[in-house]
PDB file of C-alpha atoms and ligand atoms in Angstrom:
ATOM      1  CA  MET A  25     -18.070 -24.254  24.002  1.00 98.00           C
ATOM      2  CA  GLN A  26     -14.324 -23.814  23.802  1.00 98.00           C
ATOM      3  CA  ILE A  27     -13.493 -21.114  21.243  1.00 98.00           C
ATOM      4  CA  LEU A  28      -9.956 -20.400  19.983  1.00 99.00           C
ATOM      5  CA  CYS A  29      -9.174 -17.417  17.755  1.00 99.00           C
ATOM      6  CA  ILE A  30      -5.704 -17.603  16.174  1.00 98.00           C
ATOM      7  CA  GLY A  31      -4.422 -14.310  14.748  1.00 98.00           C
ATOM      8  CA  ALA A  32      -1.013 -13.419  13.381  1.00 98.00           C
ATOM      9  CA  HIS A  33      -0.524 -10.339  15.571  1.00 98.00           C
ATOM     10  CA  PRO A  34      -1.560  -9.304  19.092  1.00 97.00           C
ATOM     11  CA  ASP A  35      -4.442  -7.100  17.816  1.00 97.00           C
ATOM     12  CA  ASP A  36      -5.905  -9.224  14.983  1.00 98.00           C
ATOM     13  CA  CYS A  37      -8.441 -11.195  17.045  1.00 98.00           C
ATOM     14  CA  GLU A  38      -9.766  -7.975  18.593  1.00 98.00           C
ATOM     15  CA  ILE A  39     -10.207  -6.295  15.187  1.00 98.00           C
ATOM     16  CA  GLU A  40     -12.191  -9.041  13.474  1.00 98.00           C
ATOM     17  CA  PHE A  41     -13.693 -10.983  16.375  1.00 98.00           C
ATOM     18  CA  GLY A  42     -13.690  -8.696  19.456  1.00 98.00           C
ATOM     19  CA  GLY A  43     -17.431  -8.040  19.543  1.00 98.00           C
ATOM     20  CA  THR A  44     -18.474 -11.629  18.898  1.00 98.00           C
ATOM     21  CA  ALA A  45     -15.884 -12.846  21.424  1.00 98.00           C
ATOM     22  CA  ALA A  46     -17.427 -10.578  24.095  1.00 98.00           C
ATOM     23  CA  LYS A  47     -20.840 -12.059  23.277  1.00 98.00           C
ATOM     24  CA  PHE A  48     -19.545 -15.642  23.429  1.00 98.00           C
ATOM     25  CA  ALA A  49     -17.870 -14.883  26.789  1.00 98.00           C
ATOM     26  CA  GLY A  50     -21.001 -13.180  28.113  1.00 98.00           C
ATOM     27  CA  ALA A  51     -22.982 -16.327  27.299  1.00 98.00           C
ATOM     28  CA  GLY A  52     -20.574 -18.448  29.364  1.00 98.00           C
ATOM     29  CA  HIS A  53     -18.325 -19.856  26.625  1.00 98.00           C
ATOM     30  CA  SER A  54     -14.538 -20.056  27.063  1.00 98.00           C
ATOM     31  CA  VAL A  55     -12.743 -17.869  24.531  1.00 98.00           C
ATOM     32  CA  LYS A  56      -8.984 -17.710  24.014  1.00 98.00           C
ATOM     33  CA  PHE A  57      -7.102 -15.253  21.783  1.00 98.00           C
ATOM     34  CA  LEU A  58      -3.781 -16.503  20.428  1.00 98.00           C
ATOM     35  CA  SER A  59      -1.249 -14.387  18.548  1.00 98.00           C
ATOM     36  CA  VAL A  60       1.261 -16.500  16.633  1.00 98.00           C
ATOM     37  CA  THR A  61       3.857 -13.739  16.242  1.00 98.00           C
ATOM     38  CA  ASN A  62       5.301 -11.701  19.098  1.00 97.00           C
ATOM     39  CA  GLY A  63       4.416  -8.263  17.703  1.00 95.00           C
ATOM     40  CA  ALA A  64       8.063  -7.146  17.815  1.00 95.00           C
ATOM     41  CA  ALA A  65       8.117  -5.406  14.409  1.00 94.00           C
ATOM     42  CA  GLY A  66       4.895  -3.397  14.279  1.00 93.00           C
ATOM     43  CA  HIS A  67       6.120   0.008  15.375  1.00 95.00           C
ATOM     44  CA  HIS A  68       8.009   2.931  13.835  1.00 94.00           C
ATOM     45  CA  THR A  69      10.074   4.119  16.817  1.00 93.00           C
ATOM     46  CA  HIS A  70      10.845   1.024  18.890  1.00 89.00           C
ATOM     47  CA  PHE A  71      11.224  -2.670  18.102  1.00 86.00           C
ATOM     48  CA  GLY A  72      12.389  -5.892  19.719  1.00 89.00           C
ATOM     49  CA  PRO A  73      11.982  -7.395  23.210  1.00 93.00           C
ATOM     50  CA  GLY A  74      10.762  -4.165  24.830  1.00 93.00           C
ATOM     51  CA  LEU A  75       7.933  -3.941  22.307  1.00 95.00           C
ATOM     52  CA  VAL A  76       7.060  -7.630  22.845  1.00 95.00           C
ATOM     53  CA  GLU A  77       6.504  -6.911  26.546  1.00 96.00           C
ATOM     54  CA  VAL A  78       4.271  -3.931  25.680  1.00 96.00           C
ATOM     55  CA  ARG A  79       2.273  -6.101  23.255  1.00 97.00           C
ATOM     56  CA  ARG A  80       1.818  -8.898  25.832  1.00 97.00           C
ATOM     57  CA  LYS A  81       0.602  -6.382  28.430  1.00 98.00           C
ATOM     58  CA  GLU A  82      -1.801  -4.793  25.951  1.00 98.00           C
ATOM     59  CA  ALA A  83      -3.176  -8.216  24.946  1.00 98.00           C
ATOM     60  CA  ARG A  84      -3.781  -9.123  28.611  1.00 98.00           C
ATOM     61  CA  LEU A  85      -5.624  -5.850  29.242  1.00 98.00           C
ATOM     62  CA  ALA A  86      -7.725  -6.290  26.082  1.00 98.00           C
ATOM     63  CA  ALA A  87      -8.715  -9.813  27.173  1.00 98.00           C
ATOM     64  CA  GLU A  88      -9.737  -8.482  30.603  1.00 98.00           C
ATOM     65  CA  ARG A  89     -11.898  -5.813  29.020  1.00 98.00           C
ATOM     66  CA  LEU A  90     -13.600  -8.344  26.734  1.00 98.00           C
ATOM     67  CA  GLY A  91     -14.140 -10.747  29.627  1.00 98.00           C
ATOM     68  CA  ILE A  92     -12.587 -13.665  27.726  1.00 98.00           C
ATOM     69  CA  ALA A  93     -10.953 -16.602  29.479  1.00 98.00           C
ATOM     70  CA  ALA A  94      -7.411 -16.442  28.105  1.00 98.00           C
ATOM     71  CA  SER A  95      -4.969 -14.650  25.859  1.00 98.00           C
ATOM     72  CA  GLU A  96      -1.495 -15.709  24.758  1.00 98.00           C
ATOM     73  CA  VAL A  97       1.198 -14.205  22.537  1.00 98.00           C
ATOM     74  CA  LEU A  98       3.550 -16.827  21.047  1.00 98.00           C
ATOM     75  CA  GLY A  99       7.126 -16.118  20.034  1.00 97.00           C
ATOM     76  CA  ALA A 100       7.179 -16.360  16.225  1.00 98.00           C
ATOM     77  CA  PRO A 101       9.061 -13.443  14.650  1.00 97.00           C
ATOM     78  CA  ASP A 102       6.752 -10.598  13.656  1.00 97.00           C
ATOM     79  CA  GLY A 103       6.965  -9.836   9.949  1.00 97.00           C
ATOM     80  CA  ALA A 104       8.991 -13.000   9.358  1.00 98.00           C
ATOM     81  CA  LEU A 105       6.636 -15.895  10.163  1.00 98.00           C
ATOM     82  CA  GLN A 106       7.190 -18.943   7.951  1.00 98.00           C
ATOM     83  CA  PRO A 107       4.740 -21.864   7.654  1.00 97.00           C
ATOM     84  CA  GLU A 108       7.216 -24.210   9.321  1.00 98.00           C
ATOM     85  CA  LEU A 109       6.636 -27.543  11.038  1.00 98.00           C
ATOM     86  CA  ARG A 110       7.436 -26.122  14.505  1.00 98.00           C
ATOM     87  CA  TRP A 111       4.621 -23.566  14.263  1.00 98.00           C
ATOM     88  CA  ARG A 112       2.214 -26.127  12.804  1.00 98.00           C
ATOM     89  CA  GLU A 113       2.946 -28.403  15.756  1.00 98.00           C
ATOM     90  CA  GLU A 114       2.564 -25.521  18.211  1.00 98.00           C
ATOM     91  CA  ILE A 115      -0.859 -24.739  16.724  1.00 98.00           C
ATOM     92  CA  ILE A 116      -1.893 -28.424  16.833  1.00 98.00           C
ATOM     93  CA  ARG A 117      -0.977 -28.460  20.546  1.00 98.00           C
ATOM     94  CA  GLN A 118      -2.826 -25.188  21.200  1.00 98.00           C
ATOM     95  CA  ILE A 119      -6.038 -26.457  19.531  1.00 98.00           C
ATOM     96  CA  ARG A 120      -5.838 -29.732  21.458  1.00 98.00           C
ATOM     97  CA  ASP A 121      -4.929 -28.082  24.744  1.00 98.00           C
ATOM     98  CA  TRP A 122      -7.930 -25.724  24.479  1.00 98.00           C
ATOM     99  CA  ASP A 123     -10.111 -28.711  23.440  1.00 98.00           C
ATOM    100  CA  ALA A 124     -11.491 -26.353  20.820  1.00 98.00           C
ATOM    101  CA  ASP A 125     -15.009 -26.674  19.413  1.00 98.00           C
ATOM    102  CA  VAL A 126     -14.517 -23.655  17.139  1.00 98.00           C
ATOM    103  CA  VAL A 127     -11.259 -22.259  15.721  1.00 99.00           C
ATOM    104  CA  LEU A 128     -11.108 -18.905  13.916  1.00 98.00           C
ATOM    105  CA  THR A 129      -8.278 -17.558  11.780  1.00 98.00           C
ATOM    106  CA  HIS A 130      -7.277 -15.500   8.723  1.00 98.00           C
ATOM    107  CA  ARG A 131      -7.871 -16.624   5.157  1.00 98.00           C
ATOM    108  CA  SER A 132      -4.659 -17.523   3.354  1.00 96.00           C
ATOM    109  CA  CYS A 133      -5.154 -14.854   0.629  1.00 96.00           C
ATOM    110  CA  ASP A 134      -4.714 -11.949   3.056  1.00 95.00           C
ATOM    111  CA  TYR A 135      -2.319  -9.079   2.229  1.00 95.00           C
ATOM    112  CA  HIS A 136       0.052  -9.655   5.142  1.00 97.00           C
ATOM    113  CA  PRO A 137       2.432 -12.642   4.913  1.00 98.00           C
ATOM    114  CA  ASP A 138       2.045 -13.270   8.668  1.00 98.00           C
ATOM    115  CA  HIS A 139      -1.752 -13.425   8.231  1.00 98.00           C
ATOM    116  CA  ARG A 140      -1.412 -15.711   5.182  1.00 98.00           C
ATOM    117  CA  TYR A 141       0.941 -18.120   6.906  1.00 98.00           C
ATOM    118  CA  THR A 142      -1.126 -18.151  10.115  1.00 98.00           C
ATOM    119  CA  GLY A 143      -4.143 -19.115   7.992  1.00 98.00           C
ATOM    120  CA  GLN A 144      -2.031 -21.735   6.231  1.00 98.00           C
ATOM    121  CA  LEU A 145      -0.711 -23.156   9.518  1.00 98.00           C
ATOM    122  CA  VAL A 146      -4.201 -23.446  10.992  1.00 98.00           C
ATOM    123  CA  GLN A 147      -5.485 -25.137   7.828  1.00 98.00           C
ATOM    124  CA  ASP A 148      -2.524 -27.525   7.969  1.00 98.00           C
ATOM    125  CA  ALA A 149      -3.453 -28.360  11.580  1.00 98.00           C
ATOM    126  CA  ALA A 150      -7.175 -28.815  10.852  1.00 98.00           C
ATOM    127  CA  TYR A 151      -7.038 -32.532  10.088  1.00 98.00           C
ATOM    128  CA  LEU A 152      -3.872 -33.407  12.044  1.00 98.00           C
ATOM    129  CA  VAL A 153      -5.362 -32.406  15.430  1.00 98.00           C
ATOM    130  CA  GLN A 154      -7.139 -35.791  15.265  1.00 98.00           C
ATOM    131  CA  VAL A 155      -4.103 -37.895  14.331  1.00 98.00           C
ATOM    132  CA  PRO A 156      -2.581 -39.597  17.422  1.00 98.00           C
ATOM    133  CA  ALA A 157       0.885 -40.084  15.901  1.00 98.00           C
ATOM    134  CA  ILE A 158       1.291 -36.331  15.344  1.00 98.00           C
ATOM    135  CA  CYS A 159       2.542 -34.555  18.495  1.00 98.00           C
ATOM    136  CA  PRO A 160       1.934 -37.767  20.497  1.00 97.00           C
ATOM    137  CA  ASP A 161       2.695 -35.995  23.798  1.00 95.00           C
ATOM    138  CA  GLU A 162      -0.685 -34.192  23.553  1.00 96.00           C
ATOM    139  CA  PRO A 163      -3.828 -36.395  23.234  1.00 97.00           C
ATOM    140  CA  PRO A 164      -5.606 -36.022  19.857  1.00 98.00           C
ATOM    141  CA  LEU A 165      -9.085 -34.507  19.599  1.00 98.00           C
ATOM    142  CA  ARG A 166     -11.806 -37.122  19.078  1.00 97.00           C
ATOM    143  CA  ARG A 167     -14.105 -34.552  17.471  1.00 97.00           C
ATOM    144  CA  ASN A 168     -12.820 -32.211  14.782  1.00 98.00           C
ATOM    145  CA  PRO A 169     -13.464 -28.524  15.581  1.00 98.00           C
ATOM    146  CA  VAL A 170     -15.398 -26.221  13.263  1.00 98.00           C
ATOM    147  CA  PHE A 171     -12.874 -23.964  11.482  1.00 98.00           C
ATOM    148  CA  VAL A 172     -14.010 -20.490  10.526  1.00 98.00           C
ATOM    149  CA  TYR A 173     -12.372 -17.583   8.704  1.00 98.00           C
ATOM    150  CA  LEU A 174     -12.308 -13.981   9.907  1.00 98.00           C
ATOM    151  CA  GLU A 175     -13.589 -11.339   7.490  1.00 98.00           C
ATOM    152  CA  ASP A 176     -11.294  -9.592   5.004  1.00 97.00           C
ATOM    153  CA  HIS A 177     -11.858  -7.549   1.846  1.00 95.00           C
ATOM    154  CA  PHE A 178      -9.569  -9.388  -0.593  1.00 97.00           C
ATOM    155  CA  GLN A 179     -11.176 -10.444  -3.876  1.00 95.00           C
ATOM    156  CA  LEU A 180      -8.679 -12.906  -5.370  1.00 95.00           C
ATOM    157  CA  PRO A 181      -8.774 -15.813  -5.832  1.00 94.00           C
ATOM    158  CA  ASN A 182     -12.195 -15.699  -4.115  1.00 95.00           C
ATOM    159  CA  PRO A 183     -13.932 -12.952  -2.167  1.00 96.00           C
ATOM    160  CA  PHE A 184     -14.826 -13.586   1.481  1.00 98.00           C
ATOM    161  CA  GLN A 185     -18.247 -15.306   1.714  1.00 97.00           C
ATOM    162  CA  PRO A 186     -20.103 -14.529   4.938  1.00 98.00           C
ATOM    163  CA  ASP A 187     -21.807 -17.739   6.112  1.00 98.00           C
ATOM    164  CA  VAL A 188     -22.868 -16.151   9.369  1.00 98.00           C
ATOM    165  CA  ALA A 189     -22.920 -12.519  10.574  1.00 98.00           C
ATOM    166  CA  VAL A 190     -23.247 -11.142  14.094  1.00 98.00           C
ATOM    167  CA  ASN A 191     -24.792  -7.810  15.099  1.00 98.00           C
ATOM    168  CA  ILE A 192     -22.282  -6.359  17.576  1.00 98.00           C
ATOM    169  CA  ASP A 193     -23.939  -2.982  18.201  1.00 98.00           C
ATOM    170  CA  ASP A 194     -24.648  -3.916  21.835  1.00 98.00           C
ATOM    171  CA  VAL A 195     -20.973  -4.737  22.505  1.00 98.00           C
ATOM    172  CA  TRP A 196     -19.338  -2.123  20.265  1.00 98.00           C
ATOM    173  CA  CYS A 197     -18.128  -0.083  23.263  1.00 98.00           C
ATOM    174  CA  THR A 198     -16.586  -3.247  24.746  1.00 98.00           C
ATOM    175  CA  LYS A 199     -14.805  -3.984  21.470  1.00 98.00           C
ATOM    176  CA  ILE A 200     -13.497  -0.409  21.312  1.00 98.00           C
ATOM    177  CA  ALA A 201     -12.318  -0.674  24.947  1.00 98.00           C
ATOM    178  CA  ALA A 202     -10.356  -3.815  23.977  1.00 98.00           C
ATOM    179  CA  MET A 203      -8.830  -2.087  20.951  1.00 98.00           C
ATOM    180  CA  ASP A 204      -8.065   0.952  23.176  1.00 98.00           C
ATOM    181  CA  ALA A 205      -5.970  -1.423  25.333  1.00 98.00           C
ATOM    182  CA  HIS A 206      -3.673  -1.886  22.303  1.00 97.00           C
ATOM    183  CA  ALA A 207      -2.494   1.722  22.514  1.00 96.00           C
ATOM    184  CA  SER A 208       0.818   1.077  20.735  1.00 96.00           C
ATOM    185  CA  GLN A 209      -1.104  -0.302  17.758  1.00 96.00           C
ATOM    186  CA  PHE A 210      -4.223   1.831  17.343  1.00 96.00           C
ATOM    187  CA  TYR A 211      -2.893   5.214  18.544  1.00 97.00           C
ATOM    188  CA  GLU A 212       0.740   4.956  17.429  1.00 95.00           C
ATOM    189  CA  TRP A 213       1.677   2.371  14.796  1.00 95.00           C
ATOM    190  CA  LEU A 214      -1.403   2.175  12.550  1.00 95.00           C
ATOM    191  CA  PRO A 215      -1.967   5.989  12.436  1.00 95.00           C
ATOM    192  CA  TRP A 216       1.733   6.343  11.519  1.00 96.00           C
ATOM    193  CA  VAL A 217       1.334   3.791   8.693  1.00 95.00           C
ATOM    194  CA  ASP A 218      -1.665   5.772   7.415  1.00 94.00           C
ATOM    195  CA  GLY A 219       0.068   9.157   7.868  1.00 95.00           C
ATOM    196  CA  GLN A 220      -2.618  10.151  10.393  1.00 93.00           C
ATOM    197  CA  GLU A 221      -0.587  10.505  13.607  1.00 91.00           C
ATOM    198  CA  GLN A 222      -1.560  14.161  13.918  1.00 92.00           C
ATOM    199  CA  GLU A 223      -5.253  13.250  14.047  1.00 93.00           C
ATOM    200  CA  VAL A 224      -5.056  11.098  17.199  1.00 95.00           C
ATOM    201  CA  PRO A 225      -6.364  13.018  20.246  1.00 95.00           C
ATOM    202  CA  GLY A 226      -4.263  12.874  23.415  1.00 90.00           C
ATOM    203  CA  ASP A 227      -7.105  12.617  25.920  1.00 84.00           C
ATOM    204  CA  GLY A 228      -8.470   9.173  26.953  1.00 90.00           C
ATOM    205  CA  GLU A 229     -12.175   9.648  26.203  1.00 94.00           C
ATOM    206  CA  ALA A 230     -11.505  11.705  23.060  1.00 96.00           C
ATOM    207  CA  ARG A 231      -9.114   9.007  21.866  1.00 96.00           C
ATOM    208  CA  ARG A 232     -11.727   6.290  22.347  1.00 97.00           C
ATOM    209  CA  GLN A 233     -14.278   8.378  20.444  1.00 97.00           C
ATOM    210  CA  TRP A 234     -11.753   8.867  17.638  1.00 97.00           C
ATOM    211  CA  LEU A 235     -11.030   5.115  17.649  1.00 97.00           C
ATOM    212  CA  SER A 236     -14.738   4.293  17.447  1.00 98.00           C
ATOM    213  CA  ALA A 237     -15.302   6.685  14.528  1.00 97.00           C
ATOM    214  CA  HIS A 238     -12.134   5.588  12.734  1.00 96.00           C
ATOM    215  CA  TRP A 239     -12.990   1.867  12.960  1.00 96.00           C
ATOM    216  CA  THR A 240     -16.668   2.140  12.075  1.00 97.00           C
ATOM    217  CA  LYS A 241     -16.639   0.452   8.662  1.00 92.00           C
ATOM    218  CA  SER A 242     -19.417   0.268   6.127  1.00 95.00           C
ATOM    219  CA  ILE A 243     -21.102  -3.143   6.022  1.00 97.00           C
ATOM    220  CA  SER A 244     -20.748  -4.912   2.647  1.00 97.00           C
ATOM    221  CA  SER A 245     -23.866  -5.997   0.770  1.00 96.00           C
ATOM    222  CA  ALA A 246     -22.896  -9.664   1.279  1.00 97.00           C
ATOM    223  CA  VAL A 247     -22.609  -9.193   5.057  1.00 98.00           C
ATOM    224  CA  ARG A 248     -25.860  -7.189   5.098  1.00 98.00           C
ATOM    225  CA  ALA A 249     -27.575 -10.142   3.374  1.00 97.00           C
ATOM    226  CA  ALA A 250     -26.105 -12.535   5.967  1.00 97.00           C
ATOM    227  CA  LEU A 251     -27.424 -10.235   8.719  1.00 98.00           C
ATOM    228  CA  ALA A 252     -30.870 -10.214   7.079  1.00 98.00           C
ATOM    229  CA  ALA A 253     -30.888 -14.024   7.081  1.00 96.00           C
ATOM    230  CA  ARG A 254     -30.486 -13.981  10.876  1.00 96.00           C
ATOM    231  CA  TYR A 255     -32.132 -10.760  12.028  1.00 97.00           C
ATOM    232  CA  GLY A 256     -34.835 -10.173   9.383  1.00 96.00           C
ATOM    233  CA  ALA A 257     -35.917  -6.576   8.836  1.00 93.00           C
ATOM    234  CA  GLY A 258     -33.840  -5.441  11.854  1.00 93.00           C
ATOM    235  CA  ALA A 259     -30.686  -6.096   9.815  1.00 97.00           C
ATOM    236  CA  ASP A 260     -31.074  -2.730   8.076  1.00 96.00           C
ATOM    237  CA  ARG A 261     -30.518  -0.903  11.363  1.00 97.00           C
ATOM    238  CA  VAL A 262     -27.277  -2.725  12.292  1.00 98.00           C
ATOM    239  CA  VAL A 263     -24.293  -0.338  12.371  1.00 98.00           C
ATOM    240  CA  HIS A 264     -21.491  -2.690  13.488  1.00 98.00           C
ATOM    241  CA  ALA A 265     -21.192  -6.333  12.442  1.00 98.00           C
ATOM    242  CA  GLU A 266     -18.648  -9.148  12.331  1.00 98.00           C
ATOM    243  CA  ALA A 267     -18.920 -11.916   9.750  1.00 98.00           C
ATOM    244  CA  PHE A 268     -17.420 -15.376   9.387  1.00 98.00           C
ATOM    245  CA  GLN A 269     -16.890 -17.908   6.613  1.00 98.00           C
ATOM    246  CA  LEU A 270     -16.936 -21.652   7.205  1.00 98.00           C
ATOM    247  CA  CYS A 271     -13.675 -23.360   6.232  1.00 98.00           C
ATOM    248  CA  GLU A 272     -14.030 -26.517   4.138  1.00 97.00           C
ATOM    249  CA  TYR A 273     -11.687 -28.345   6.502  1.00 97.00           C
ATOM    250  CA  GLY A 274     -12.762 -29.560   9.927  1.00 97.00           C
ATOM    251  CA  ARG A 275     -16.266 -30.459  11.038  1.00 98.00           C
ATOM    252  CA  GLN A 276     -18.975 -29.201   8.673  1.00 98.00           C
ATOM    253  CA  PRO A 277     -22.023 -27.986  10.613  1.00 98.00           C
ATOM    254  CA  SER A 278     -25.302 -27.344   8.800  1.00 96.00           C
ATOM    255  CA  ARG A 279     -26.267 -23.706   8.198  1.00 93.00           C
ATOM    256  CA  ALA A 280     -28.796 -24.052  11.025  1.00 95.00           C
ATOM    257  CA  GLU A 281     -26.144 -25.342  13.444  1.00 97.00           C
ATOM    258  CA  LEU A 282     -23.719 -22.593  12.426  1.00 97.00           C
ATOM    259  CA  ASN A 283     -26.419 -20.088  13.348  1.00 96.00           C
ATOM    260  CA  GLU A 284     -26.857 -21.816  16.688  1.00 97.00           C
ATOM    261  CA  ILE A 285     -23.113 -21.759  17.385  1.00 98.00           C
ATOM    262  CA  PHE A 286     -22.723 -18.009  16.832  1.00 98.00           C
ATOM    263  CA  PRO A 287     -24.386 -15.610  19.274  1.00 98.00           C
ATOM    264  CA  VAL A 288     -27.139 -13.244  18.087  1.00 96.00           C
TER     265      VAL A 288
HETATM  266 ZN1  LIG B  15      -2.199  -8.512  11.825  1.00 55.06          ZN
END
């Protein structure tokens, strides 16, 4: 399968999909991570083109560590993305160019405007990827991809509904290694936002251990139930999971097919 994860920022795909992406890649599927914005605003001491280069390098290293096929950082302005036609068309071309079977993105009720508009842009592209007259320079897809949302914790207007959940315990270290590649995000920017810069260890292995502990999140009851539907009694022992919600746009696989698409 051809899998395309479209996040707003250069670390979003890793955070919500890194473990499952490593599993997809390990099973021989082609996974691409796409960041719509250039990551130029997410830092407290430096901004602009220099930071964009850092973010592109970090994204490449993360992709290498996950073993995925491709990673790309587009040029939309970080913190200022608008759901404009040019970005919709860019996303239509990206989905077609990757010949995507599955596309993942944010829900459009997320806290961050860049996440919201990325979700909106992907939803806007969901039908149009099949329409020949739209972006006629790139052939339309003859089969609509399955569109899937990444997990979030926002409750309004509707809470995230996990349609499928993946046990990522066996690839947790790989996911952490990919997040570790985004040093300017996970060791600098995000700790600064949270007022926790003093807590980040300087040493490589200690930093990765801190990252692993810091990003180990409790599994919601809804996700635990989705795990139980796939893994039975073993679901209780899962420590790390990623969950996904089927979008109402795009191809609508049965629950059984959705479970076949996602790795166990
Ligand atoms: Zn983000």
